[in-house]
XYZ file of C-alpha atoms in Angstrom:
584
model
C 10.539 16.964 -5.685
C 10.547 16.150 -2.192
C 8.299 13.018 -1.226
C 5.816 14.085 1.195
C 4.046 11.585 3.735
C 1.514 10.711 0.479
C 3.760 12.135 -2.408
C 2.632 15.239 -2.716
C 5.527 18.005 -3.016
C 5.388 20.695 -0.519
C 5.414 23.625 -2.976
C 1.615 23.314 -1.928
C 2.546 24.113 1.769
C 3.787 27.683 1.121
C 1.386 29.034 2.208
C 0.760 28.295 6.238
C -2.669 30.835 7.812
C -5.053 31.979 5.092
C -8.522 32.697 5.066
C -11.260 30.433 3.022
C -12.332 31.800 0.299
C -15.820 33.245 0.685
C -18.573 30.496 0.625
C -20.576 31.101 -2.722
C -18.449 33.651 -4.171
C -19.278 35.058 -7.654
C -16.643 34.154 -10.092
C -16.258 36.968 -12.128
C -17.647 37.424 -15.997
C -14.780 38.123 -18.354
C -15.427 40.075 -21.811
C -13.613 39.182 -25.344
C -14.141 41.254 -27.595
C -11.998 39.607 -29.929
C -14.065 39.607 -32.855
C -12.722 36.176 -33.983
C -14.180 34.430 -31.102
C -17.688 35.626 -32.233
C -17.748 32.444 -34.396
C -20.772 29.230 -32.859
C -18.913 26.270 -32.397
C -21.263 22.712 -31.390
C -19.532 20.302 -28.440
C -20.016 17.346 -27.056
C -17.040 15.873 -24.961
C -17.315 13.988 -21.936
C -13.872 13.553 -19.962
C -11.424 15.865 -22.179
C -8.682 17.871 -20.168
C -8.614 21.381 -20.115
C -6.245 22.010 -22.592
C -7.096 19.604 -25.173
C -10.611 21.243 -25.624
C -9.252 24.754 -26.479
C -7.230 23.211 -28.991
C -10.419 21.962 -30.349
C -11.791 24.614 -30.485
C -9.666 27.561 -31.137
C -10.750 29.271 -33.765
C -8.153 29.739 -36.599
C -5.007 32.135 -36.094
C -6.091 32.073 -32.550
C -4.284 30.378 -29.634
C -6.584 29.209 -26.545
C -4.180 27.531 -24.285
C -5.190 26.308 -20.312
C -2.798 27.761 -16.988
C -0.459 24.631 -15.215
C -2.770 25.308 -12.397
C -5.724 23.652 -14.614
C -4.684 22.169 -18.082
C -5.667 18.612 -16.935
C -8.725 19.592 -15.338
C -11.068 16.713 -17.182
C -14.172 18.898 -18.739
C -17.526 16.928 -19.555
C -19.617 19.293 -22.427
C -22.664 18.991 -24.715
C -24.038 22.518 -26.534
C -25.021 23.440 -29.533
C -24.145 26.658 -31.866
C -22.682 28.630 -29.220
C -19.821 31.062 -29.958
C -16.637 30.890 -28.727
C -16.947 33.766 -26.661
C -19.979 32.448 -24.279
C -18.027 28.799 -24.207
C -14.926 30.727 -23.302
C -16.066 32.881 -20.073
C -18.109 29.447 -18.787
C -15.404 28.041 -18.806
C -13.524 30.322 -16.683
C -16.818 30.562 -14.528
C -16.943 27.075 -13.932
C -12.613 26.880 -12.545
C -13.008 30.365 -10.789
C -10.512 31.336 -12.987
C -9.472 34.110 -16.342
C -8.158 34.836 -19.723
C -5.217 36.958 -20.050
C -3.800 37.707 -23.573
C -0.738 36.119 -24.929
C 0.096 38.513 -27.938
C -1.436 39.270 -30.584
C -3.428 35.522 -31.683
C -2.835 34.016 -27.984
C -5.535 33.665 -25.037
C -4.432 32.043 -21.585
C -6.857 30.682 -19.167
C -5.463 30.686 -15.615
C -7.246 29.867 -12.110
C -7.119 32.248 -9.795
C -5.107 32.666 -7.059
C -7.065 31.821 -4.146
C -8.306 29.038 -5.331
C -4.719 27.744 -5.888
C -4.953 28.887 -2.234
C -7.795 26.303 -1.785
C -7.009 23.518 -2.852
C -3.447 23.648 -1.272
C -4.482 24.600 1.686
C -6.880 21.686 2.231
C -4.062 18.693 1.105
C -2.002 20.600 4.187
C -5.025 20.333 6.691
C -5.747 16.821 5.417
C -2.286 15.556 5.351
C -1.105 18.284 8.598
C -4.125 15.654 9.982
C -2.625 12.097 9.365
C 0.171 12.905 10.655
C -0.932 13.881 13.673
C -2.718 10.905 13.711
C -0.078 8.818 13.155
C 2.312 10.608 15.246
C 0.262 9.444 18.356
C -0.170 6.370 16.960
C 3.885 5.215 17.028
C 4.100 6.731 20.762
C 0.895 4.358 21.217
C 3.015 1.845 19.584
C 6.546 2.684 21.635
C 4.443 3.094 24.964
C 3.483 -0.811 24.282
C 6.904 -1.936 23.778
C 7.992 -0.440 26.648
C 5.601 -1.676 29.001
C 5.515 -4.655 31.618
C 3.235 -7.160 31.634
C 0.428 -6.735 33.909
C 1.302 -8.407 37.786
C -0.945 -11.312 38.470
C -4.741 -10.573 40.288
C -4.431 -6.987 39.735
C -6.887 -7.719 37.970
C -8.887 -10.612 39.663
C -13.027 -10.255 38.981
C -12.200 -8.378 35.337
C -12.383 -11.184 33.423
C -8.732 -12.095 33.499
C -7.166 -14.021 30.427
C -6.528 -17.360 31.254
C -3.113 -17.810 32.671
C -1.533 -20.025 30.319
C -2.751 -17.357 27.167
C -1.229 -14.772 29.691
C 1.832 -16.125 29.555
C 2.245 -16.415 26.404
C 1.174 -12.710 26.071
C 3.384 -11.755 28.625
C 6.926 -13.618 26.630
C 5.881 -11.626 24.052
C 5.440 -8.499 25.322
C 8.761 -9.042 27.038
C 9.940 -10.348 23.705
C 9.841 -6.076 22.788
C 10.751 -5.047 25.953
C 14.186 -6.588 25.214
C 14.535 -5.405 21.014
C 17.259 -2.299 20.832
C 15.074 1.148 21.510
C 17.131 2.599 18.078
C 14.459 -0.950 16.412
C 11.139 -0.456 18.372
C 11.189 3.346 17.192
C 12.164 1.715 13.827
C 9.312 -0.598 14.074
C 7.048 1.225 15.485
C 7.318 4.486 12.879
C 7.282 2.042 9.536
C 3.732 1.525 9.234
C 2.427 1.032 5.889
C 1.015 3.969 3.947
C -2.199 2.477 2.576
C -3.405 3.037 6.565
C -3.480 6.264 5.436
C -4.552 6.887 2.433
C -7.873 4.209 3.017
C -8.620 6.109 6.091
C -7.134 2.765 8.199
C -7.986 0.378 5.342
C -5.788 -2.152 5.184
C -5.708 -2.260 1.097
C -2.620 -2.559 -0.491
C -0.931 -4.954 2.447
C 2.870 -5.615 0.466
C 5.633 -7.262 1.847
C 8.153 -4.055 1.761
C 6.947 -1.959 4.581
C 8.785 -4.160 7.297
C 12.283 -3.575 9.266
C 14.681 -6.632 8.822
C 17.705 -7.783 11.607
C 20.378 -10.338 11.377
C 18.968 -12.816 13.549
C 23.271 -13.162 14.781
C 22.558 -9.121 15.232
C 19.920 -9.686 18.200
C 20.197 -10.150 22.001
C 21.191 -13.524 22.933
C 17.731 -13.129 25.024
C 16.619 -13.572 21.976
C 17.459 -15.778 19.563
C 16.777 -18.040 22.796
C 12.674 -16.714 22.222
C 12.574 -17.109 19.034
C 14.525 -20.726 18.884
C 11.972 -21.568 21.479
C 9.385 -20.367 19.521
C 10.270 -22.667 16.763
C 11.365 -25.873 18.647
C 7.620 -25.127 20.546
C 6.249 -25.029 16.503
C 8.377 -28.351 15.760
C 6.271 -30.489 18.542
C 3.350 -29.714 18.100
C 3.778 -30.590 14.010
C 6.182 -33.295 13.522
C 5.059 -36.821 13.015
C 7.735 -37.911 15.249
C 9.575 -36.922 18.477
C 12.598 -37.828 16.602
C 12.305 -35.164 14.391
C 10.734 -32.846 16.951
C 14.018 -33.100 18.998
C 15.908 -31.672 15.945
C 17.316 -28.400 16.125
C 16.271 -26.199 13.108
C 19.951 -25.476 12.410
C 18.441 -22.447 9.237
C 16.861 -19.810 11.834
C 21.037 -19.286 12.435
C 21.455 -17.737 9.308
C 17.800 -16.201 8.801
C 16.400 -12.614 8.587
C 14.519 -10.896 11.231
C 11.304 -9.221 9.679
C 9.045 -6.722 11.820
C 5.941 -5.718 10.239
C 3.716 -2.658 11.351
C 0.558 -3.337 10.152
C -0.852 0.021 12.508
C -2.234 -1.590 15.345
C -0.087 -4.788 15.003
C 2.801 -5.460 14.976
C 4.175 -9.061 13.886
C 7.536 -11.105 13.385
C 8.502 -12.852 11.048
C 12.140 -15.167 10.364
C 13.074 -15.732 5.998
C 15.635 -18.450 5.776
C 18.531 -18.503 3.605
C 16.794 -20.899 1.118
C 14.034 -17.929 0.999
C 11.407 -19.382 2.571
C 9.448 -17.951 5.137
C 7.724 -18.338 8.844
C 5.535 -16.551 9.852
C 5.857 -16.737 14.120
C 3.158 -16.009 16.580
C 4.766 -13.202 18.379
C 3.023 -10.638 17.903
C 1.801 -7.307 19.842
C -1.085 -4.681 19.212
C -1.511 -1.551 20.296
C -4.791 0.121 20.922
C -4.588 3.993 19.433
C -6.068 6.536 22.298
C -9.818 7.158 21.229
C -10.664 10.004 18.969
C -7.544 9.403 17.065
C -8.555 8.145 13.052
C -7.002 8.385 10.545
C -9.814 10.208 8.100
C -10.179 8.461 4.407
C -11.402 11.691 1.901
C -14.712 11.728 1.872
C -15.024 14.578 4.489
C -19.313 14.807 5.119
C -19.009 13.436 8.507
C -16.354 15.806 9.880
C -18.498 18.084 10.686
C -20.935 16.634 12.906
C -18.356 14.225 14.425
C -16.505 17.798 15.298
C -19.183 18.916 16.707
C -19.934 15.638 18.793
C -16.095 16.091 19.752
C -16.664 19.791 20.790
C -13.725 21.382 22.605
C -11.409 18.054 22.448
C -11.357 18.221 18.438
C -8.214 18.555 16.763
C -7.397 22.354 15.474
C -6.491 19.892 12.018
C -10.344 18.610 12.076
C -11.891 21.832 12.747
C -10.310 23.660 9.661
C -11.885 20.219 7.645
C -15.628 20.515 8.648
C -14.515 24.357 7.738
C -13.914 22.928 4.020
C -16.476 20.914 4.070
C -19.303 22.847 4.873
C -18.576 25.356 1.769
C -20.630 25.051 -1.332
C -20.003 26.492 -4.923
C -22.836 27.678 -4.983
C -26.463 27.723 -3.251
C -28.248 24.791 -4.348
C -31.714 23.213 -2.542
C -30.903 19.264 -1.580
C -33.970 17.436 -2.533
C -33.755 13.835 -0.751
C -34.069 10.632 -3.309
C -36.934 8.921 -2.723
C -34.184 6.099 -2.793
C -30.269 6.134 -2.965
C -28.282 3.123 -3.566
C -23.894 3.103 -2.950
C -22.651 3.973 -4.727
C -24.320 6.795 -6.851
C -25.045 6.726 -11.202
C -22.635 8.408 -13.070
C -22.618 11.439 -13.213
C -21.816 12.040 -16.226
C -24.807 10.099 -17.586
C -26.927 11.425 -15.615
C -25.955 14.371 -17.363
C -25.980 13.553 -20.364
C -29.457 11.769 -20.651
C -30.782 15.002 -18.792
C -29.096 17.205 -22.153
C -30.861 14.642 -23.865
C -34.561 14.244 -22.363
C -34.530 17.739 -20.926
C -32.923 19.941 -24.136
C -30.632 21.964 -21.698
C -26.676 22.105 -22.044
C -23.986 22.850 -20.085
C -20.649 22.275 -19.640
C -19.616 20.213 -16.455
C -15.860 19.475 -14.537
C -15.335 15.678 -14.528
C -13.300 13.556 -12.391
C -12.606 9.902 -11.709
C -15.275 8.628 -8.717
C -16.549 5.876 -7.428
C -20.285 5.288 -9.170
C -22.138 2.454 -11.164
C -23.616 2.940 -14.915
C -26.670 3.999 -16.234
C -29.158 0.744 -17.282
C -31.378 0.346 -20.156
C -34.038 0.799 -18.226
C -32.413 3.848 -16.307
C -31.643 5.735 -19.848
C -35.229 5.278 -20.913
C -37.343 7.265 -18.311
C -37.927 10.723 -18.846
C -37.171 12.848 -15.767
C -40.315 13.538 -13.504
C -38.903 17.565 -12.576
C -38.083 20.047 -14.406
C -34.014 20.613 -14.551
C -33.455 22.675 -11.298
C -35.365 19.700 -8.982
C -33.114 17.295 -10.878
C -30.105 18.897 -10.943
C -30.565 19.667 -7.304
C -30.876 16.175 -6.757
C -27.829 15.569 -8.268
C -26.208 18.490 -5.775
C -27.890 15.881 -2.923
C -26.068 12.513 -4.651
C -22.923 13.979 -5.801
C -21.657 16.904 -4.026
C -22.050 19.077 -6.752
C -23.579 22.915 -7.171
C -24.958 24.072 -10.271
C -26.382 27.445 -11.514
C -28.143 28.818 -15.080
C -26.004 31.401 -16.717
C -28.144 33.959 -18.320
C -27.759 32.488 -21.547
C -29.608 29.507 -20.026
C -25.522 27.344 -20.626
C -26.294 25.316 -17.111
C -22.719 24.679 -14.914
C -22.159 21.487 -12.934
C -19.121 21.907 -10.362
C -17.544 19.406 -8.063
C -18.346 21.218 -4.830
C -14.727 19.375 -3.900
C -12.865 20.075 -6.738
C -10.102 21.124 -4.257
C -9.336 18.116 -3.081
C -10.176 15.907 -5.995
C -7.620 18.340 -8.750
C -4.659 15.762 -6.312
C -5.955 13.125 -7.408
C -6.362 12.830 -11.112
C -3.832 11.330 -13.166
C -2.750 13.434 -16.068
C -3.980 12.006 -18.908
C -0.997 11.618 -21.045
C 0.335 9.608 -18.881
C -2.397 7.177 -18.149
C -2.626 6.950 -22.198
C 0.855 5.492 -21.588
C 0.457 2.753 -19.116
C -3.037 1.533 -21.304
C -0.386 1.064 -24.216
C 2.832 0.153 -22.539
C -0.305 -2.450 -20.586
C -1.978 -3.441 -24.509
C 0.931 -6.308 -25.614
C -0.034 -8.212 -21.843
C -4.082 -8.111 -22.856
C -4.375 -11.765 -23.905
C -1.595 -13.034 -21.107
C -3.849 -16.360 -19.670
C -3.615 -17.559 -16.195
C -0.940 -20.298 -15.213
C 1.040 -19.132 -18.399
C 4.141 -15.978 -17.600
C 3.914 -13.321 -20.084
C 7.219 -12.234 -22.513
C 9.348 -11.062 -19.977
C 9.701 -7.579 -22.790
C 6.174 -6.925 -22.042
C 6.649 -7.168 -18.412
C 9.866 -4.894 -18.773
C 7.664 -2.031 -21.013
C 5.344 -1.811 -18.890
C 7.353 -2.065 -15.414
C 9.250 0.795 -17.052
C 6.049 2.499 -16.652
C 5.034 1.752 -13.543
C 8.055 2.819 -12.285
C 7.807 6.582 -13.881
C 4.391 6.592 -12.591
C 5.098 5.669 -8.785
C 8.077 8.398 -9.319
C 6.271 11.119 -11.319
C 2.922 11.114 -9.463
C 1.401 11.148 -5.028
C 0.095 7.657 -3.071
C -3.069 9.310 -3.695
C -2.908 9.757 -7.626
C -2.178 6.606 -8.038
C -4.768 4.644 -6.252
C -7.480 7.424 -6.645
C -6.248 8.262 -10.347
C -4.342 5.338 -11.945
C -6.578 2.276 -10.619
C -10.261 3.879 -11.883
C -9.138 5.656 -14.505
C -11.851 5.199 -17.518
C -12.082 4.690 -20.477
C -14.884 4.350 -22.750
C -15.555 1.211 -25.076
C -16.344 0.796 -28.602
C -20.025 -0.804 -27.164
C -19.979 2.574 -25.077
C -19.543 0.466 -21.852
C -16.932 1.847 -18.817
C -13.778 0.449 -18.631
C -11.207 0.265 -15.758
C -8.013 -0.737 -17.857
C -5.501 0.478 -15.241
C -6.747 -1.108 -12.456
C -4.715 -3.800 -12.239
C -1.769 -2.372 -13.185
C -2.329 0.246 -10.439
C -3.111 -2.202 -7.476
C 0.451 -3.857 -8.861
C 2.256 -0.417 -8.711
C 0.773 0.308 -4.735
C 2.169 -3.447 -3.678
C 5.873 -2.870 -4.600
C 6.606 1.083 -4.261
C 9.976 0.328 -2.831
C 11.384 -1.725 -5.906
C 9.803 0.320 -7.931
C 11.537 3.507 -6.897
C 15.279 1.857 -6.836
C 14.654 0.585 -10.415
C 13.915 4.195 -11.294
C 16.806 4.920 -10.305
C 18.961 2.333 -12.223
C 20.276 3.382 -15.268
C 19.469 1.992 -18.789
C 22.788 -0.327 -18.883
C 22.053 -1.604 -15.313
C 18.038 -2.867 -16.378
C 19.444 -4.879 -18.907
C 21.533 -6.363 -16.107
C 18.508 -6.672 -13.528
C 16.753 -8.344 -16.547
C 19.439 -10.653 -17.791
C 22.849 -11.644 -16.095
C 22.242 -9.429 -12.222
C 23.541 -6.457 -11.228
C 25.909 -6.892 -8.746
C 25.727 -4.763 -5.822
C 28.930 -3.475 -5.839
C 27.956 -1.517 -9.178
C 25.465 0.012 -6.760
C 26.104 3.747 -6.222
C 25.296 4.780 -1.963
C 22.093 6.145 -3.088
C 21.336 3.309 -5.220
C 22.495 0.546 -1.820
C 20.111 2.335 0.731
C 16.952 2.277 -1.828
C 17.585 -1.154 -2.685
C 18.403 -2.267 1.344
C 14.567 -2.458 2.332
C 13.870 -4.910 0.201
C 17.744 -7.127 0.347
C 15.992 -8.272 4.268
C 13.442 -10.226 2.876
C 15.371 -12.005 0.301
C 17.547 -15.730 0.238
C 21.482 -15.235 1.153
C 23.376 -14.873 -1.893
C 25.649 -18.029 -3.005
C 28.878 -17.343 -1.212
C 30.829 -18.412 -4.087
C 31.015 -15.389 -6.380
C 29.472 -11.576 -5.972
C 26.085 -11.116 -4.779
C 23.983 -10.191 -8.130
C 20.689 -9.339 -8.064
C 17.739 -11.146 -10.621
C 14.418 -8.772 -11.358
C 12.231 -11.380 -12.707
C 8.477 -12.976 -12.601
C 6.585 -15.268 -11.200
C 2.839 -16.890 -11.011
C 0.511 -14.576 -9.106
C -2.269 -16.494 -7.305
C -4.635 -13.959 -6.849
C -5.375 -10.192 -8.833
C -8.382 -8.309 -8.361
C -10.305 -7.155 -10.919
C -13.235 -4.859 -12.663
C -14.496 -4.172 -15.919
C -11.941 -4.019 -18.918
C -8.969 -4.390 -16.341
C -6.142 -6.381 -17.689
C -5.678 -9.388 -15.826
C -2.603 -9.743 -14.677
C -0.628 -13.545 -14.349
C 2.424 -12.444 -12.848
C 4.353 -10.629 -9.535
C 7.293 -8.947 -9.836
C 10.377 -10.875 -8.018
C 13.652 -9.784 -6.557
C 16.606 -12.266 -6.027
C 19.988 -13.265 -5.926
C 21.043 -14.855 -9.337
C 22.016 -18.940 -8.432
């Protein structure tokens, strides 16, 4: 399937102009007459997929299944002695779905069409908003590269930049003025995707989002500018004048890298011996006002649309309309005190079930939260269940209802957003198994290559299977409950490594098994790559040291010591970084 800007399938964008589902529209109740569904069951599960839950509660000789649109929906359930029929009806009401018969002995739970369309529409509008913002920023960067220095005295009396600094700024701007238009356009359009995924915050600043050109292919004036920059730097740092006057011969065979960080474009060099040199050449372009990359939390969007008035983009207005919807109407209750992130919703619901003797079915999503302390668990509810759930509606953006059979339903109001942030449970389990051999890595020691290969294989599968969003919000925060009951995040560091090396993993996934073996061992010749594979690896080659001129160039994938890795409880302590290089 074709990947969009953030990896979501283009198939979700089939429908362009459909109205929102009516706010708080009641879900239909379904009657299942099969006598085999009347037997009682007791279930207590957290984070189980809908498909696995249905498999677990299926009576003998009956097969219960979930359709593709909801099979991976994770469920939290806590109930006793309820008939299977009641549980099935409640699940359909929770996800806004319906049951269909499959032959004589099967039932299939499918999500209603309007629910599926609502989810697809939200993501369409959201990515349209992100693309619009990106286009504006690209144009701002191009205008900056095409602009001319401000004439002396033009800003007289307006806190002008000191003359020496202004001269340097003008020279740097002149450098970008001289770039070929084709190269200017490529640089402007190559923006770190993480800027969009995290609402403008450069969290995953890997080294792959660059445009590279051989130094020898740049216009002579640009070559001279870079040489002068190197000479000036040497004059400031060399101990003797004799050393400072020596020309740096390495620059002739270097590669010039242009790194677009969203508002800044920086220039660096990679010499033939692999050393990198960060120049002082850069420009900045402030994007126009009222243009920003939205994160995924849209609680402030309706207020922003109101502030902008008629200037609010249509895509932002549509997102505000979604944000105003809820699954059911619940009065919001202001908490006495509020901490961010909020308490883990699954723990709060289990606590409420234990203390207030309620039974419930809820959806379950990976969200930023903090665990309940022992002191929290020992407290008794200060209000009836309805008021406690109203408080939960405020702090966690959920809706709830009590059915006539006294069973409570709790639904995430932003289910249409979060459904596409979750990663399939079986893929998460595969990742945990692949990472397991590396769980005892020690700092300062590179791991066994066989274990690295196994994990890299899974990381490549995850990158080519999932969207950027699912990796950032489904893999990284994937929760596993330890034997002691603690919530752990086993794939946090593994997911972050994927986001740092998307192009490398895309290239790796394109290789056959024999090609991968060569890449890990004696080396994979560039001449043995297909056209598509050469295109995939091209952005990585511009940062590598030049290959030996005495033999055909061969690529080798290995590891090097990792200087720093972020961590969370239960996260794999990665001690290595993937490193692609030319074989000696």
